[in-house]
């Protein structure tokens, strides 16, 4: 699948699964995604007034978490799926954070923002879905301020046996069937394990972070390596 075809397919996947996205995340990860995000927020240590752009923000759980920690800082949630943003906007409105959070339909490959705008650029469970992950990381690095953080929370590849075999059986065989049963979407949830096949493992992704120029790269494996958190810092613009 070429980059354009992948982009179109992924867009259709998320447009289709938007209504059941939150429920299925809880079901398929056994609610571990909430613990992973909580750990991530602790490592990020968002200060009052900090600003952020949350790429591929989906239904905005991470965007909202950062807004609450920042209290006054502007948060941008960006996604290419109008349906996902619609559900995210409902949450933002219900919580009363619509003065602090702005949702934007856009492309993570070409962010519509000038350089050095944000304290954080984040992407959660979506880097494996983009056409060119290096380009997305470069864009994230571009729009954060010197000293700003580029943060990726993503599924990864466990290496410890026998857990590895059990995990891959669940991910490849059971997960798509759960998608069919609960969300009436088989092909869309079959895409999730397929999307991980060619995605770099946590150490390879850390090297890519360094390759695009990020400094002080930290990697945290989560739940036996099912997921991983990567945090890199943008260096000074000065030579």
PDB file of C-alpha atoms in Angstrom:
ATOM      1  CA  UNK A   1       0.000   0.000   0.000  1.00  0.00           C
ATOM      2  CA  UNK A   2       1.530   3.340  -1.042  1.00  0.00           C
ATOM      3  CA  UNK A   3       1.443   6.426   1.177  1.00  0.00           C
ATOM      4  CA  UNK A   4      -1.629   7.974  -0.474  1.00  0.00           C
ATOM      5  CA  UNK A   5      -3.606   4.718  -0.363  1.00  0.00           C
ATOM      6  CA  UNK A   6      -2.632   4.192   3.272  1.00  0.00           C
ATOM      7  CA  UNK A   7      -3.735   7.706   4.168  1.00  0.00           C
ATOM      8  CA  UNK A   8      -7.111   7.237   2.468  1.00  0.00           C
ATOM      9  CA  UNK A   9      -7.649   3.822   4.042  1.00  0.00           C
ATOM     10  CA  UNK A  10      -6.721   4.964   7.556  1.00  0.00           C
ATOM     11  CA  UNK A  11      -9.032   7.968   7.169  1.00  0.00           C
ATOM     12  CA  UNK A  12     -11.926   5.658   6.275  1.00  0.00           C
ATOM     13  CA  UNK A  13     -11.094   3.379   9.231  1.00  0.00           C
ATOM     14  CA  UNK A  14     -11.326   6.164  11.783  1.00  0.00           C
ATOM     15  CA  UNK A  15     -14.358   7.802  10.206  1.00  0.00           C
ATOM     16  CA  UNK A  16     -16.125   4.426  10.576  1.00  0.00           C
ATOM     17  CA  UNK A  17     -15.059   3.484  14.105  1.00  0.00           C
ATOM     18  CA  UNK A  18     -15.535   6.933  15.684  1.00  0.00           C
ATOM     19  CA  UNK A  19     -18.910   6.152  17.370  1.00  0.00           C
ATOM     20  CA  UNK A  20     -17.503   3.131  19.235  1.00  0.00           C
ATOM     21  CA  UNK A  21     -13.885   4.320  19.547  1.00  0.00           C
ATOM     22  CA  UNK A  22     -13.822   5.016  23.300  1.00  0.00           C
ATOM     23  CA  UNK A  23     -15.734   1.879  24.249  1.00  0.00           C
ATOM     24  CA  UNK A  24     -13.534  -0.322  22.058  1.00  0.00           C
ATOM     25  CA  UNK A  25     -10.330   1.216  23.454  1.00  0.00           C
ATOM     26  CA  UNK A  26     -11.454   0.241  26.948  1.00  0.00           C
ATOM     27  CA  UNK A  27     -12.427  -3.248  25.841  1.00  0.00           C
ATOM     28  CA  UNK A  28      -9.444  -4.103  23.661  1.00  0.00           C
ATOM     29  CA  UNK A  29      -6.749  -2.772  26.002  1.00  0.00           C
ATOM     30  CA  UNK A  30      -8.490  -3.985  29.189  1.00  0.00           C
ATOM     31  CA  UNK A  31      -8.517  -0.273  30.117  1.00  0.00           C
ATOM     32  CA  UNK A  32      -4.711  -0.250  30.220  1.00  0.00           C
ATOM     33  CA  UNK A  33      -4.656   2.751  27.867  1.00  0.00           C
ATOM     34  CA  UNK A  34      -5.887   4.899  30.755  1.00  0.00           C
ATOM     35  CA  UNK A  35      -2.995   3.787  32.985  1.00  0.00           C
ATOM     36  CA  UNK A  36      -0.523   4.365  30.141  1.00  0.00           C
ATOM     37  CA  UNK A  37      -1.819   7.909  29.638  1.00  0.00           C
ATOM     38  CA  UNK A  38      -1.662   8.591  33.371  1.00  0.00           C
ATOM     39  CA  UNK A  39       1.982   7.435  33.425  1.00  0.00           C
ATOM     40  CA  UNK A  40       2.698   9.619  30.395  1.00  0.00           C
ATOM     41  CA  UNK A  41       1.203  12.691  32.025  1.00  0.00           C
ATOM     42  CA  UNK A  42       3.353  12.100  35.102  1.00  0.00           C
ATOM     43  CA  UNK A  43       6.509  11.953  32.957  1.00  0.00           C
ATOM     44  CA  UNK A  44       5.496  15.042  30.978  1.00  0.00           C
ATOM     45  CA  UNK A  45       4.986  17.115  34.155  1.00  0.00           C
ATOM     46  CA  UNK A  46       2.847  19.730  32.405  1.00  0.00           C
ATOM     47  CA  UNK A  47       3.144  23.088  34.165  1.00  0.00           C
ATOM     48  CA  UNK A  48       0.418  25.687  34.551  1.00  0.00           C
ATOM     49  CA  UNK A  49       0.114  27.772  31.398  1.00  0.00           C
ATOM     50  CA  UNK A  50       1.878  25.236  29.144  1.00  0.00           C
ATOM     51  CA  UNK A  51       0.651  24.963  25.558  1.00  0.00           C
ATOM     52  CA  UNK A  52       0.364  21.841  23.421  1.00  0.00           C
ATOM     53  CA  UNK A  53      -0.725  20.434  20.104  1.00  0.00           C
ATOM     54  CA  UNK A  54      -2.148  16.916  20.209  1.00  0.00           C
ATOM     55  CA  UNK A  55      -1.835  15.263  16.803  1.00  0.00           C
ATOM     56  CA  UNK A  56      -4.367  12.642  15.699  1.00  0.00           C
ATOM     57  CA  UNK A  57      -6.257  13.616  18.842  1.00  0.00           C
ATOM     58  CA  UNK A  58      -9.251  11.380  18.128  1.00  0.00           C
ATOM     59  CA  UNK A  59     -11.911  11.861  20.780  1.00  0.00           C
ATOM     60  CA  UNK A  60      -9.600  14.146  22.781  1.00  0.00           C
ATOM     61  CA  UNK A  61      -8.883  12.242  26.013  1.00  0.00           C
ATOM     62  CA  UNK A  62      -5.219  13.258  25.963  1.00  0.00           C
ATOM     63  CA  UNK A  63      -5.993  16.815  24.845  1.00  0.00           C
ATOM     64  CA  UNK A  64      -8.387  17.186  27.774  1.00  0.00           C
ATOM     65  CA  UNK A  65      -5.889  15.692  30.250  1.00  0.00           C
ATOM     66  CA  UNK A  66      -3.235  18.212  29.215  1.00  0.00           C
ATOM     67  CA  UNK A  67      -5.705  21.106  29.379  1.00  0.00           C
ATOM     68  CA  UNK A  68      -6.630  20.179  32.933  1.00  0.00           C
ATOM     69  CA  UNK A  69      -2.967  20.039  33.979  1.00  0.00           C
ATOM     70  CA  UNK A  70      -2.108  23.288  32.212  1.00  0.00           C
ATOM     71  CA  UNK A  71      -5.256  25.025  33.530  1.00  0.00           C
ATOM     72  CA  UNK A  72      -4.721  28.144  31.428  1.00  0.00           C
ATOM     73  CA  UNK A  73      -2.569  27.139  28.437  1.00  0.00           C
ATOM     74  CA  UNK A  74      -3.967  26.864  24.915  1.00  0.00           C
ATOM     75  CA  UNK A  75      -4.458  23.321  23.620  1.00  0.00           C
ATOM     76  CA  UNK A  76      -4.883  22.378  19.963  1.00  0.00           C
ATOM     77  CA  UNK A  77      -6.385  19.014  19.080  1.00  0.00           C
ATOM     78  CA  UNK A  78      -5.714  18.120  15.437  1.00  0.00           C
ATOM     79  CA  UNK A  79      -7.158  15.181  13.504  1.00  0.00           C
ATOM     80  CA  UNK A  80      -7.973  14.442   9.875  1.00  0.00           C
ATOM     81  CA  UNK A  81     -11.238  12.657  10.774  1.00  0.00           C
ATOM     82  CA  UNK A  82     -14.246  14.948  11.071  1.00  0.00           C
ATOM     83  CA  UNK A  83     -16.212  12.212  12.818  1.00  0.00           C
ATOM     84  CA  UNK A  84     -13.566  11.747  15.507  1.00  0.00           C
ATOM     85  CA  UNK A  85     -13.404  15.505  16.060  1.00  0.00           C
ATOM     86  CA  UNK A  86     -17.185  15.659  16.374  1.00  0.00           C
ATOM     87  CA  UNK A  87     -17.121  13.192  19.263  1.00  0.00           C
ATOM     88  CA  UNK A  88     -14.128  14.986  20.759  1.00  0.00           C
ATOM     89  CA  UNK A  89     -15.900  18.335  20.596  1.00  0.00           C
ATOM     90  CA  UNK A  90     -18.856  16.902  22.496  1.00  0.00           C
ATOM     91  CA  UNK A  91     -16.523  15.897  25.340  1.00  0.00           C
ATOM     92  CA  UNK A  92     -14.789  19.274  25.348  1.00  0.00           C
ATOM     93  CA  UNK A  93     -18.142  21.069  25.499  1.00  0.00           C
ATOM     94  CA  UNK A  94     -19.534  18.834  28.233  1.00  0.00           C
ATOM     95  CA  UNK A  95     -16.478  19.395  30.432  1.00  0.00           C
ATOM     96  CA  UNK A  96     -16.523  23.123  29.743  1.00  0.00           C
ATOM     97  CA  UNK A  97     -13.043  23.423  28.238  1.00  0.00           C
ATOM     98  CA  UNK A  98     -14.057  24.915  24.889  1.00  0.00           C
ATOM     99  CA  UNK A  99     -12.375  28.230  25.777  1.00  0.00           C
ATOM    100  CA  UNK A 100      -9.058  26.458  26.301  1.00  0.00           C
ATOM    101  CA  UNK A 101      -9.204  23.699  23.660  1.00  0.00           C
ATOM    102  CA  UNK A 102      -9.505  24.316  19.924  1.00  0.00           C
ATOM    103  CA  UNK A 103     -10.087  21.356  17.609  1.00  0.00           C
ATOM    104  CA  UNK A 104      -8.755  21.552  14.058  1.00  0.00           C
ATOM    105  CA  UNK A 105      -9.217  19.249  11.095  1.00  0.00           C
ATOM    106  CA  UNK A 106      -5.757  18.930   9.553  1.00  0.00           C
ATOM    107  CA  UNK A 107      -2.898  16.757   8.379  1.00  0.00           C
ATOM    108  CA  UNK A 108      -0.167  15.653  10.810  1.00  0.00           C
ATOM    109  CA  UNK A 109       2.272  15.579   7.874  1.00  0.00           C
ATOM    110  CA  UNK A 110       1.946  19.347   7.328  1.00  0.00           C
ATOM    111  CA  UNK A 111       0.923  21.194  10.464  1.00  0.00           C
ATOM    112  CA  UNK A 112      -0.733  24.581   9.841  1.00  0.00           C
ATOM    113  CA  UNK A 113       1.378  26.346  12.490  1.00  0.00           C
ATOM    114  CA  UNK A 114       4.578  28.386  12.517  1.00  0.00           C
ATOM    115  CA  UNK A 115       7.809  27.198  14.119  1.00  0.00           C
ATOM    116  CA  UNK A 116       8.374  27.295  17.887  1.00  0.00           C
ATOM    117  CA  UNK A 117       4.723  27.645  18.945  1.00  0.00           C
ATOM    118  CA  UNK A 118       4.088  24.995  21.618  1.00  0.00           C
ATOM    119  CA  UNK A 119       5.620  23.559  24.772  1.00  0.00           C
ATOM    120  CA  UNK A 120       4.502  20.037  23.804  1.00  0.00           C
ATOM    121  CA  UNK A 121       3.602  18.148  20.660  1.00  0.00           C
ATOM    122  CA  UNK A 122       1.955  14.804  21.342  1.00  0.00           C
ATOM    123  CA  UNK A 123       0.663  11.863  19.333  1.00  0.00           C
ATOM    124  CA  UNK A 124      -1.146   8.920  20.897  1.00  0.00           C
ATOM    125  CA  UNK A 125      -1.649   5.516  19.237  1.00  0.00           C
ATOM    126  CA  UNK A 126      -1.452   7.022  15.766  1.00  0.00           C
ATOM    127  CA  UNK A 127       2.179   7.303  14.667  1.00  0.00           C
ATOM    128  CA  UNK A 128       2.023   3.796  13.174  1.00  0.00           C
ATOM    129  CA  UNK A 129      -0.881   4.937  10.977  1.00  0.00           C
ATOM    130  CA  UNK A 130       0.711   7.958   9.293  1.00  0.00           C
ATOM    131  CA  UNK A 131       2.172   7.764   5.768  1.00  0.00           C
ATOM    132  CA  UNK A 132       5.656   8.930   6.888  1.00  0.00           C
ATOM    133  CA  UNK A 133       6.449   8.824  10.592  1.00  0.00           C
ATOM    134  CA  UNK A 134       9.744  10.715  10.182  1.00  0.00           C
ATOM    135  CA  UNK A 135       7.931  13.581   8.495  1.00  0.00           C
ATOM    136  CA  UNK A 136       5.383  13.716  11.329  1.00  0.00           C
ATOM    137  CA  UNK A 137       8.140  13.742  13.959  1.00  0.00           C
ATOM    138  CA  UNK A 138       9.940  16.521  12.060  1.00  0.00           C
ATOM    139  CA  UNK A 139       6.727  18.545  12.015  1.00  0.00           C
ATOM    140  CA  UNK A 140       6.208  17.959  15.728  1.00  0.00           C
ATOM    141  CA  UNK A 141       9.774  19.070  16.403  1.00  0.00           C
ATOM    142  CA  UNK A 142       9.336  22.129  14.185  1.00  0.00           C
ATOM    143  CA  UNK A 143       6.298  23.491  15.993  1.00  0.00           C
ATOM    144  CA  UNK A 144       7.570  23.061  19.564  1.00  0.00           C
ATOM    145  CA  UNK A 145       9.714  25.731  21.190  1.00  0.00           C
ATOM    146  CA  UNK A 146      13.411  25.123  21.900  1.00  0.00           C
ATOM    147  CA  UNK A 147      13.356  22.961  25.012  1.00  0.00           C
ATOM    148  CA  UNK A 148       9.865  21.733  24.127  1.00  0.00           C
ATOM    149  CA  UNK A 149       8.921  18.055  24.204  1.00  0.00           C
ATOM    150  CA  UNK A 150       7.885  15.688  21.418  1.00  0.00           C
ATOM    151  CA  UNK A 151       5.870  12.894  23.044  1.00  0.00           C
ATOM    152  CA  UNK A 152       4.660   9.664  21.462  1.00  0.00           C
ATOM    153  CA  UNK A 153       2.559   7.041  23.252  1.00  0.00           C
ATOM    154  CA  UNK A 154       2.161   4.072  20.944  1.00  0.00           C
ATOM    155  CA  UNK A 155       1.672   0.335  20.743  1.00  0.00           C
ATOM    156  CA  UNK A 156       4.929  -1.581  20.551  1.00  0.00           C
ATOM    157  CA  UNK A 157       6.303  -5.102  20.161  1.00  0.00           C
ATOM    158  CA  UNK A 158       6.802  -7.204  23.303  1.00  0.00           C
ATOM    159  CA  UNK A 159       9.854  -9.484  23.242  1.00  0.00           C
ATOM    160  CA  UNK A 160       9.438 -11.575  26.392  1.00  0.00           C
ATOM    161  CA  UNK A 161       8.226 -15.147  25.848  1.00  0.00           C
ATOM    162  CA  UNK A 162       5.728 -16.713  26.447  1.00  0.00           C
ATOM    163  CA  UNK A 163       3.893 -13.389  26.794  1.00  0.00           C
ATOM    164  CA  UNK A 164       4.894 -12.377  23.244  1.00  0.00           C
ATOM    165  CA  UNK A 165       3.133 -15.388  21.686  1.00  0.00           C
ATOM    166  CA  UNK A 166      -0.016 -14.913  23.782  1.00  0.00           C
ATOM    167  CA  UNK A 167      -0.111 -11.206  22.936  1.00  0.00           C
ATOM    168  CA  UNK A 168       0.256 -11.719  19.193  1.00  0.00           C
ATOM    169  CA  UNK A 169      -2.448 -14.404  19.186  1.00  0.00           C
ATOM    170  CA  UNK A 170      -4.815 -11.993  20.943  1.00  0.00           C
ATOM    171  CA  UNK A 171      -3.832  -9.056  18.761  1.00  0.00           C
ATOM    172  CA  UNK A 172      -4.112 -10.885  15.423  1.00  0.00           C
ATOM    173  CA  UNK A 173      -6.950 -13.335  16.054  1.00  0.00           C
ATOM    174  CA  UNK A 174      -9.098 -12.231  18.985  1.00  0.00           C
ATOM    175  CA  UNK A 175      -9.034  -8.431  18.622  1.00  0.00           C
ATOM    176  CA  UNK A 176     -10.559  -8.303  15.090  1.00  0.00           C
ATOM    177  CA  UNK A 177     -13.325 -10.668  16.196  1.00  0.00           C
ATOM    178  CA  UNK A 178     -14.103  -8.417  19.180  1.00  0.00           C
ATOM    179  CA  UNK A 179     -14.263  -5.505  16.744  1.00  0.00           C
ATOM    180  CA  UNK A 180     -16.752  -7.436  14.626  1.00  0.00           C
ATOM    181  CA  UNK A 181     -18.831  -8.470  17.654  1.00  0.00           C
ATOM    182  CA  UNK A 182     -19.020  -5.166  19.533  1.00  0.00           C
ATOM    183  CA  UNK A 183     -18.476  -2.497  16.865  1.00  0.00           C
ATOM    184  CA  UNK A 184     -19.726  -4.383  13.786  1.00  0.00           C
ATOM    185  CA  UNK A 185     -16.365  -3.603  12.153  1.00  0.00           C
ATOM    186  CA  UNK A 186     -14.039  -6.495  11.280  1.00  0.00           C
ATOM    187  CA  UNK A 187     -11.765  -5.069   8.574  1.00  0.00           C
ATOM    188  CA  UNK A 188     -11.210  -1.849  10.516  1.00  0.00           C
ATOM    189  CA  UNK A 189     -10.035  -3.727  13.614  1.00  0.00           C
ATOM    190  CA  UNK A 190      -8.006  -6.181  11.557  1.00  0.00           C
ATOM    191  CA  UNK A 191      -6.079  -3.098  10.434  1.00  0.00           C
ATOM    192  CA  UNK A 192      -4.786  -2.482  13.973  1.00  0.00           C
ATOM    193  CA  UNK A 193      -2.515  -5.563  14.155  1.00  0.00           C
ATOM    194  CA  UNK A 194      -1.599  -5.136  10.485  1.00  0.00           C
ATOM    195  CA  UNK A 195      -0.475  -1.564  11.189  1.00  0.00           C
ATOM    196  CA  UNK A 196       2.060  -2.775  13.750  1.00  0.00           C
ATOM    197  CA  UNK A 197       3.835  -5.244  11.438  1.00  0.00           C
ATOM    198  CA  UNK A 198       6.137  -2.708   9.756  1.00  0.00           C
ATOM    199  CA  UNK A 199       6.257  -0.255  12.636  1.00  0.00           C
ATOM    200  CA  UNK A 200       9.655   0.082  14.378  1.00  0.00           C
ATOM    201  CA  UNK A 201      10.137  -1.424  17.819  1.00  0.00           C
ATOM    202  CA  UNK A 202      10.728   0.891  20.779  1.00  0.00           C
ATOM    203  CA  UNK A 203      14.515   1.003  20.380  1.00  0.00           C
ATOM    204  CA  UNK A 204      14.298   1.624  16.640  1.00  0.00           C
ATOM    205  CA  UNK A 205      11.805   4.431  17.218  1.00  0.00           C
ATOM    206  CA  UNK A 206      14.169   5.990  19.759  1.00  0.00           C
ATOM    207  CA  UNK A 207      16.877   6.000  17.065  1.00  0.00           C
ATOM    208  CA  UNK A 208      14.484   7.681  14.641  1.00  0.00           C
ATOM    209  CA  UNK A 209      13.817  10.339  17.294  1.00  0.00           C
ATOM    210  CA  UNK A 210      17.559  11.008  17.426  1.00  0.00           C
ATOM    211  CA  UNK A 211      17.856  10.863  13.636  1.00  0.00           C
ATOM    212  CA  UNK A 212      15.367  13.713  13.173  1.00  0.00           C
ATOM    213  CA  UNK A 213      17.360  15.790  15.666  1.00  0.00           C
ATOM    214  CA  UNK A 214      15.611  15.337  19.002  1.00  0.00           C
ATOM    215  CA  UNK A 215      17.758  15.342  22.142  1.00  0.00           C
ATOM    216  CA  UNK A 216      17.589  13.635  25.553  1.00  0.00           C
ATOM    217  CA  UNK A 217      15.437  10.833  24.163  1.00  0.00           C
ATOM    218  CA  UNK A 218      13.791   8.712  26.852  1.00  0.00           C
ATOM    219  CA  UNK A 219      11.977   5.403  26.253  1.00  0.00           C
ATOM    220  CA  UNK A 220       9.596   3.722  28.690  1.00  0.00           C
ATOM    221  CA  UNK A 221       8.189   0.240  27.909  1.00  0.00           C
ATOM    222  CA  UNK A 222       4.686  -0.285  29.296  1.00  0.00           C
ATOM    223  CA  UNK A 223       2.930  -3.535  30.282  1.00  0.00           C
ATOM    224  CA  UNK A 224       5.640  -5.969  29.121  1.00  0.00           C
ATOM    225  CA  UNK A 225       6.276  -3.870  26.015  1.00  0.00           C
ATOM    226  CA  UNK A 226       2.717  -3.842  24.643  1.00  0.00           C
ATOM    227  CA  UNK A 227       3.085  -0.085  24.471  1.00  0.00           C
ATOM    228  CA  UNK A 228       5.944   2.382  24.791  1.00  0.00           C
ATOM    229  CA  UNK A 229       6.343   6.035  25.650  1.00  0.00           C
ATOM    230  CA  UNK A 230       8.968   8.128  23.833  1.00  0.00           C
ATOM    231  CA  UNK A 231       9.893  11.650  24.893  1.00  0.00           C
ATOM    232  CA  UNK A 232      12.443  13.818  23.088  1.00  0.00           C
ATOM    233  CA  UNK A 233      13.494  17.445  23.580  1.00  0.00           C
ATOM    234  CA  UNK A 234      13.974  20.050  20.886  1.00  0.00           C
ATOM    235  CA  UNK A 235      17.440  21.585  21.078  1.00  0.00           C
ATOM    236  CA  UNK A 236      18.250  25.257  21.061  1.00  0.00           C
ATOM    237  CA  UNK A 237      17.979  27.146  17.775  1.00  0.00           C
ATOM    238  CA  UNK A 238      21.328  28.724  18.540  1.00  0.00           C
ATOM    239  CA  UNK A 239      24.417  27.136  16.918  1.00  0.00           C
TER     240      UNK A 239
END
